[in-house]
Amino acid sequence: MCQSRTVFIGGAGKTKRIGIGGKEPVSIQTMWKEGITDVLTDRTALISVINKIEMLGGLGCDILRFAVPDMPSADALVKIAAETTMPLVADIHFDYRLALRCLEGNVAKIRINPGNIGSRDRVEAVVKRCKDTGAAIRIGVNTGSFPKDIAEAVAIGKMTRATGLVETAAREASVFEELDFQQFVVSMKASSVSETVEANTAFASRFDIPLHIGVTEAGPLIGGIVKSTLAFNSLLSRSIGATIRVSLSSSPENEVITAREILQETGMRHGGVKIVSCPRCGRNGFDVHSFVNRWQNELLSMNKDITVAVMGCVVNGPGEGQYADIGITGAGDKVMIFKHGKIIQTVPAELADTVFRKELLSL
């Protein structure tokens, strides 16, 4: 596989500039899952959106995509983009004017399929605006968006769905190449792990275009994590994939955390807080699940390169957590805080969070 070229996004206004592809680190994306038009009339709603974007950034999100189904949504995204440092992506279908409106603001990237926004002159209008503003484009292809001839070839067995993804992406990319536009990335997503891997592997062997990888409609939390992990491990281990999105029927936070864990375990991302916790059993003396739920986002947002152990009983406590920088366990109405396997404090259960936070911040 040849190394892909680098596409840069962001840099306008207060937006961070991020490189996708080349020697740049693999970036993490997620997608906003609610409507955003209330920010146009409600300052409190805007602040809430900005605060959540900052929270997602703290968890490890680098790029955030928003659906833009209509002009009020485009207006809202422009307003949001002016208030955040995270590069934002507008997901556009059918109406090229929505893309042009988003590009009047600090929106960093447009996600379109050239084949579904109309005539060639509309594609040219979007590309020209991107050239003028420095914005990038993602060509997003999935198995439900094949051109008619490719769909027919797949239907009668002349072409596999994976090959259909590649040929559709290549056809769409050629439009931008003809327009002398290089600031674009490609995604080819299927709900099948094998088809996703096959398509991205084939495309990467032919082109130096950066790839946004993901398994689309991956399913609920557990199934989606399994599919995404298998696909990403197969591709990233061969240096295929410049930016990733874990698609789950769950929260954006869980998508980001899953992507972060995958990149850490595959050696693509280093540092930050690592949480180890036991699954809990009949010996349970400390509510592991409740503690992890309360603390996970705060811990993962910290700028600390440490391991935190959350153990359900003294059997799995300081002993199995001896390599953790800090840990917590309990028995009865007592909670123990330990560092590197040595208990440093034993406190009443009601003081657990307070004492844990104090010891954590001392690291």
CSV table of C-alpha atoms in Angstrom, one decimal, residues 26-190:
chain,number,residue,atom,x,y,z
A,26,VAL,CA,-5.3,8.6,12.7
A,27,SER,CA,-8.1,11.0,13.8
A,28,ILE,CA,-11.3,10.1,15.5
A,29,GLN,CA,-14.8,11.3,14.3
A,30,THR,CA,-18.3,11.0,15.5
A,31,MET,CA,-21.7,12.4,14.5
A,32,TRP,CA,-24.1,14.7,16.3
A,33,LYS,CA,-27.4,12.8,16.8
A,34,GLU,CA,-30.0,15.5,17.3
A,35,GLY,CA,-31.3,18.5,15.4
A,36,ILE,CA,-29.5,21.8,15.9
A,37,THR,CA,-31.9,24.5,14.7
A,38,ASP,CA,-32.9,25.6,18.2
A,39,VAL,CA,-29.5,27.3,18.5
A,40,LEU,CA,-30.7,30.0,16.0
A,41,THR,CA,-33.1,31.4,18.6
A,42,ASP,CA,-31.9,30.1,21.9
A,43,ARG,CA,-28.5,31.2,23.3
A,44,THR,CA,-28.7,28.6,26.0
A,45,ALA,CA,-29.1,25.8,23.4
A,46,LEU,CA,-26.0,27.1,21.6
A,47,ILE,CA,-24.0,27.1,24.8
A,48,SER,CA,-25.2,23.6,25.5
A,49,VAL,CA,-24.0,22.4,22.1
A,50,ILE,CA,-20.6,24.1,22.4
A,51,ASN,CA,-20.1,22.5,25.9
A,52,LYS,CA,-20.9,19.1,24.6
A,53,ILE,CA,-18.5,19.6,21.6
A,54,GLU,CA,-15.8,20.5,24.1
A,55,MET,CA,-16.6,17.4,26.2
A,56,LEU,CA,-16.3,15.2,23.1
A,57,GLY,CA,-13.0,16.8,22.3
A,58,GLY,CA,-11.8,16.0,25.8
A,59,LEU,CA,-12.7,12.4,25.3
A,60,GLY,CA,-10.6,12.3,22.1
A,61,CYS,CA,-12.9,13.4,19.3
A,62,ASP,CA,-11.0,15.3,16.6
A,63,ILE,CA,-13.7,15.9,14.0
A,64,LEU,CA,-17.5,16.2,14.4
A,65,ARG,CA,-20.1,15.7,11.7
A,66,PHE,CA,-23.6,17.2,11.6
A,67,ALA,CA,-26.6,16.3,9.4
A,68,VAL,CA,-27.7,19.3,7.4
A,69,PRO,CA,-31.1,18.4,5.9
A,70,ASP,CA,-32.4,21.9,5.3
A,71,MET,CA,-31.4,25.6,5.2
A,72,PRO,CA,-32.1,26.4,8.9
A,73,SER,CA,-29.8,23.5,9.8
A,74,ALA,CA,-27.1,25.0,7.6
A,75,ASP,CA,-27.6,28.4,9.2
A,76,ALA,CA,-27.3,26.7,12.6
A,77,LEU,CA,-24.1,24.9,11.7
A,78,VAL,CA,-22.5,28.1,10.6
A,79,LYS,CA,-23.4,29.6,13.9
A,80,ILE,CA,-22.0,26.7,15.9
A,81,ALA,CA,-18.8,26.6,13.8
A,82,ALA,CA,-18.1,30.2,14.7
A,83,GLU,CA,-18.0,29.2,18.4
A,84,THR,CA,-15.8,26.1,18.6
A,85,THR,CA,-12.3,25.1,17.8
A,86,MET,CA,-13.2,21.6,16.6
A,87,PRO,CA,-13.4,21.1,12.8
A,88,LEU,CA,-17.0,20.5,11.9
A,89,VAL,CA,-18.4,18.6,8.9
A,90,ALA,CA,-21.7,19.2,7.1
A,91,ASP,CA,-23.4,16.0,5.9
A,92,ILE,CA,-25.2,17.1,2.7
A,93,HIS,CA,-27.5,15.2,0.4
A,94,PHE,CA,-29.3,16.3,-2.8
A,95,ASP,CA,-29.3,20.1,-2.3
A,96,TYR,CA,-25.9,21.6,-3.2
A,97,ARG,CA,-27.1,25.0,-1.9
A,98,LEU,CA,-26.9,23.7,1.6
A,99,ALA,CA,-23.2,23.0,1.1
A,100,LEU,CA,-22.7,26.5,-0.3
A,101,ARG,CA,-24.4,28.0,2.8
A,102,CYS,CA,-22.2,26.0,5.2
A,103,LEU,CA,-19.1,27.1,3.3
A,104,GLU,CA,-20.0,30.8,4.1
A,105,GLY,CA,-18.9,30.0,7.6
A,106,ASN,CA,-16.1,28.1,9.3
A,107,VAL,CA,-17.4,24.6,8.4
A,108,ALA,CA,-14.2,22.6,7.7
A,109,LYS,CA,-15.5,19.9,5.4
A,110,ILE,CA,-18.5,18.9,3.3
A,111,ARG,CA,-19.7,15.3,3.0
A,112,ILE,CA,-21.4,14.7,-0.3
A,113,ASN,CA,-21.8,12.2,-3.1
A,114,PRO,CA,-21.2,14.1,-6.4
A,115,GLY,CA,-23.7,11.7,-8.0
A,116,ASN,CA,-26.6,12.8,-5.8
A,117,ILE,CA,-26.4,16.6,-5.8
A,118,GLY,CA,-27.4,17.1,-9.4
A,119,SER,CA,-25.7,18.4,-12.5
A,120,ARG,CA,-22.0,18.8,-13.1
A,121,ASP,CA,-22.3,22.6,-12.6
A,122,ARG,CA,-23.5,22.1,-9.1
A,123,VAL,CA,-20.6,19.9,-8.2
A,124,GLU,CA,-18.3,22.6,-9.8
A,125,ALA,CA,-19.9,25.3,-7.6
A,126,VAL,CA,-19.3,23.3,-4.4
A,127,VAL,CA,-15.7,22.6,-5.4
A,128,LYS,CA,-15.0,26.2,-6.4
A,129,ARG,CA,-16.3,27.4,-3.0
A,130,CYS,CA,-14.1,24.8,-1.2
A,131,LYS,CA,-11.1,26.0,-3.2
A,132,ASP,CA,-11.9,29.6,-2.2
A,133,THR,CA,-12.3,28.8,1.5
A,134,GLY,CA,-9.8,25.9,1.9
A,135,ALA,CA,-12.5,23.5,3.0
A,136,ALA,CA,-12.3,19.8,2.2
A,137,ILE,CA,-14.8,17.3,0.9
A,138,ARG,CA,-15.5,13.7,1.8
A,139,ILE,CA,-17.0,11.4,-0.8
A,140,GLY,CA,-19.2,9.0,1.2
A,141,VAL,CA,-20.2,5.8,-0.6
A,142,ASN,CA,-22.2,2.9,0.9
A,143,THR,CA,-23.9,-0.1,-0.5
A,144,GLY,CA,-27.2,1.8,-0.8
A,145,SER,CA,-25.8,4.6,-3.0
A,146,PHE,CA,-24.5,2.7,-6.1
A,147,PRO,CA,-25.1,4.3,-9.5
A,148,LYS,CA,-27.8,2.5,-11.5
A,149,ASP,CA,-25.4,0.5,-13.7
A,150,ILE,CA,-23.2,-0.6,-10.8
A,151,ALA,CA,-26.3,-1.5,-8.8
A,152,GLU,CA,-27.5,-3.7,-11.7
A,153,ALA,CA,-24.1,-5.4,-12.1
A,154,VAL,CA,-24.1,-6.2,-8.3
A,155,ALA,CA,-27.7,-7.4,-8.5
A,156,ILE,CA,-27.0,-10.0,-11.2
A,157,GLY,CA,-23.7,-11.1,-9.7
A,158,LYS,CA,-21.4,-9.6,-12.3
A,159,MET,CA,-19.8,-7.5,-9.5
A,160,THR,CA,-19.4,-8.0,-5.8
A,161,ARG,CA,-20.7,-5.3,-3.4
A,162,ALA,CA,-17.2,-4.6,-2.3
A,163,THR,CA,-16.1,-4.0,-5.9
A,164,GLY,CA,-19.2,-1.9,-6.4
A,165,LEU,CA,-18.1,0.3,-3.5
A,166,VAL,CA,-14.6,0.7,-5.0
A,167,GLU,CA,-15.8,1.4,-8.5
A,168,THR,CA,-18.4,3.9,-7.3
A,169,ALA,CA,-15.8,5.8,-5.2
A,170,ALA,CA,-13.3,5.8,-8.1
A,171,ARG,CA,-16.0,7.2,-10.4
A,172,GLU,CA,-16.9,10.0,-7.9
A,173,ALA,CA,-13.2,10.8,-7.2
A,174,SER,CA,-12.5,11.2,-10.9
A,175,VAL,CA,-14.9,14.1,-11.0
A,176,PHE,CA,-12.8,16.0,-8.5
A,177,GLU,CA,-9.6,15.0,-10.2
A,178,GLU,CA,-11.0,16.4,-13.4
A,179,LEU,CA,-11.7,19.7,-11.6
A,180,ASP,CA,-8.1,19.8,-10.2
A,181,PHE,CA,-9.4,19.4,-6.7
A,182,GLN,CA,-7.2,17.3,-4.3
A,183,GLN,CA,-8.6,18.3,-0.9
A,184,PHE,CA,-10.9,15.3,-0.6
A,185,VAL,CA,-11.1,12.0,1.2
A,186,VAL,CA,-13.2,8.9,0.5
A,187,SER,CA,-15.2,6.5,2.6
A,188,MET,CA,-16.6,3.2,1.5
A,189,LYS,CA,-18.8,1.7,4.2
A,190,ALA,CA,-20.8,-1.5,4.3
